[in-house]
Amino acid sequence: MTTCDVTIVGAGPYGLSAAAHLRTVKGLEVRVFGEPMSFWERHMPVGMLLRSNWTATHIADSNRSLTLEAYQAAGGNHLSAPVPLDRFIQYGLWYQRHAVPDLDQRKVARIASGPSGFLVILAGGEVISSRRVVVAAGIASFAWRPSEFEGLPHSLASHSSEHRDLSRFAGQRLAVVGAGQSALESAALLHEAGAEVEVIARSRRIHWLQGLASKMLHHRLGSVTSRLLYAPTDVGPAGISQIVARPDLLRRLPRRLQDRLRKRSVRPAGARWLVRRLQNVPINLGRSIVSVAPARGRARIRLDDGSERTVDHILLGTGYRVDVSRYDFLAPELMQSIRRFNGYPWLREGLETSVPGLHILGAPAGWSFGPLMQFVSGTHYASRSLMRCIAEKAAN
Ligand SMILES: Cc1cc2nc3c(=O)[nH]c(=O)nc-3n(C[C@H](O)[C@H](O)[C@H](O)COP(=O)(O)OP(=O)(O)OC[C@H]3O[C@@H](n4cnc5c(N)ncnc54)[C@H](O)[C@@H]3O)c2cc1C
């Protein structure tokens, strides 16, 4: 059996950034597993633009040599803003080649407690004994399919994460459920691909980001004041953005206030540049779906206003709900030992769970470290905190 100090599960922004940081700790043997940027490559739609702004789109590395600017300079890779999905994936792969050239793309099939930490079982059967494990496995396991749609086959109702190429729906009639970025951008891409789309959402209004109020604020207050109100991490509205950018501060606030700030920072919202692209797409707000049933190979939807429509497909832009028990590679006895709240693990400094030596990064860290952890810009905090914790313990 081979051994190592740290095993990282996942090669998205969080896993790659954690690896880049831990590789700077002298004498630490780190192994990293997973297909690089695979969530972005397989579970987001072709043509998507990143919602996060430029300063919030760098994957953190310890000496800032792998920023978007460095990527541009490296090979004449011009990037526009908002950054297109395919260019961000290319950037992530470039980052991986530089920071983690020895990435092992095998899947981790099982993590269980072991005599000196953990046993990591790879697809194919190889077993590694690892003193620590860092889980950076992302949100793919948490795609949320509301119960109303459980009876429908996937051919009639699918989650937005199940599609890479929305042009396959050209010429069809679709209902897109939801009012967040994913639902709205999918509706725009479907419309542009030649589908007949209607958006249906429970919320009474769409929250557009960078609206008039925010623009006035930026304009009136000037760049210095606006920098005081908005952190470069770009998560949360004026003022709150600065608190959210400092998870160590956020963690000290009363739980109820933390929850309120979190809710306010990541409520469903659409990027302003979608407004024009959606002007010819009907958007039905303040409506719930009361029933949905198959009807001759299509889906019949009834809304709470009594109206009915029959569509070829329902696209669920219903987001993600963190529940780490859905990480099926964590052995049940290990899972049982992880202290959790509503599916989120409780984490201490270094994003370490209640199981010593087991760390969880990314969106599941949101309950303990706030909404920043749901975004690429959270890699700066998470990787530094992890590195500090592991380096200190390795030195003792
Ligand atoms: C439609 C959409 C748009 C988004 N837009 C933005 C945006 O503009 N800006 C932003 O900051 N965030 C955005 N996000 C959020 C984004 O998903 C996260 O910021 C980012 O992916 C978090 O990185 P991660 O490393 O935690 O997860 P991921 O990028 O999902 O990476 C997880 C990795 O783990 C690997 N993995 C999982 N299980 C295993 C296993 N058992 N063995 C080995 N490897 C495994 C996967 O293959 C994958 O490579 C968006 C999300 C969605 C759904």
PDB file of C-alpha atoms in Angstrom, residues 212-230 237-239 242:
ATOM      1  CA  LEU A 212     -29.587  51.165 -11.548  1.00  0.00           C
ATOM      2  CA  ALA A 213     -29.208  51.621  -7.774  1.00  0.00           C
ATOM      3  CA  SER A 214     -25.913  49.765  -7.724  1.00  0.00           C
ATOM      4  CA  LYS A 215     -24.635  51.683 -10.789  1.00  0.00           C
ATOM      5  CA  MET A 216     -25.633  55.033  -9.213  1.00  0.00           C
ATOM      6  CA  LEU A 217     -23.882  54.013  -6.028  1.00  0.00           C
ATOM      7  CA  HIS A 218     -20.692  53.200  -7.925  1.00  0.00           C
ATOM      8  CA  HIS A 219     -20.960  56.358 -10.018  1.00  0.00           C
ATOM      9  CA  ARG A 220     -21.927  58.751  -7.204  1.00  0.00           C
ATOM     10  CA  LEU A 221     -19.523  57.469  -4.640  1.00  0.00           C
ATOM     11  CA  GLY A 222     -16.549  57.103  -6.937  1.00  0.00           C
ATOM     12  CA  SER A 223     -14.222  54.160  -7.179  1.00  0.00           C
ATOM     13  CA  VAL A 224     -12.597  54.601  -3.752  1.00  0.00           C
ATOM     14  CA  THR A 225     -15.861  54.533  -1.803  1.00  0.00           C
ATOM     15  CA  SER A 226     -17.295  51.799  -3.951  1.00  0.00           C
ATOM     16  CA  ARG A 227     -14.177  49.727  -3.219  1.00  0.00           C
ATOM     17  CA  LEU A 228     -14.909  50.261   0.463  1.00  0.00           C
ATOM     18  CA  LEU A 229     -18.418  48.873   0.033  1.00  0.00           C
ATOM     19  CA  TYR A 230     -17.710  46.056  -2.411  1.00  0.00           C
ATOM     20  CA  PRO A 237     -24.512  43.596  -1.825  1.00  0.00           C
ATOM     21  CA  ALA A 238     -22.887  46.889  -0.732  1.00  0.00           C
ATOM     22  CA  GLY A 239     -21.358  46.650   2.729  1.00  0.00           C
ATOM     23  CA  GLN A 242     -16.990  43.273   2.831  1.00  0.00           C
TER      24      GLN A 242
END
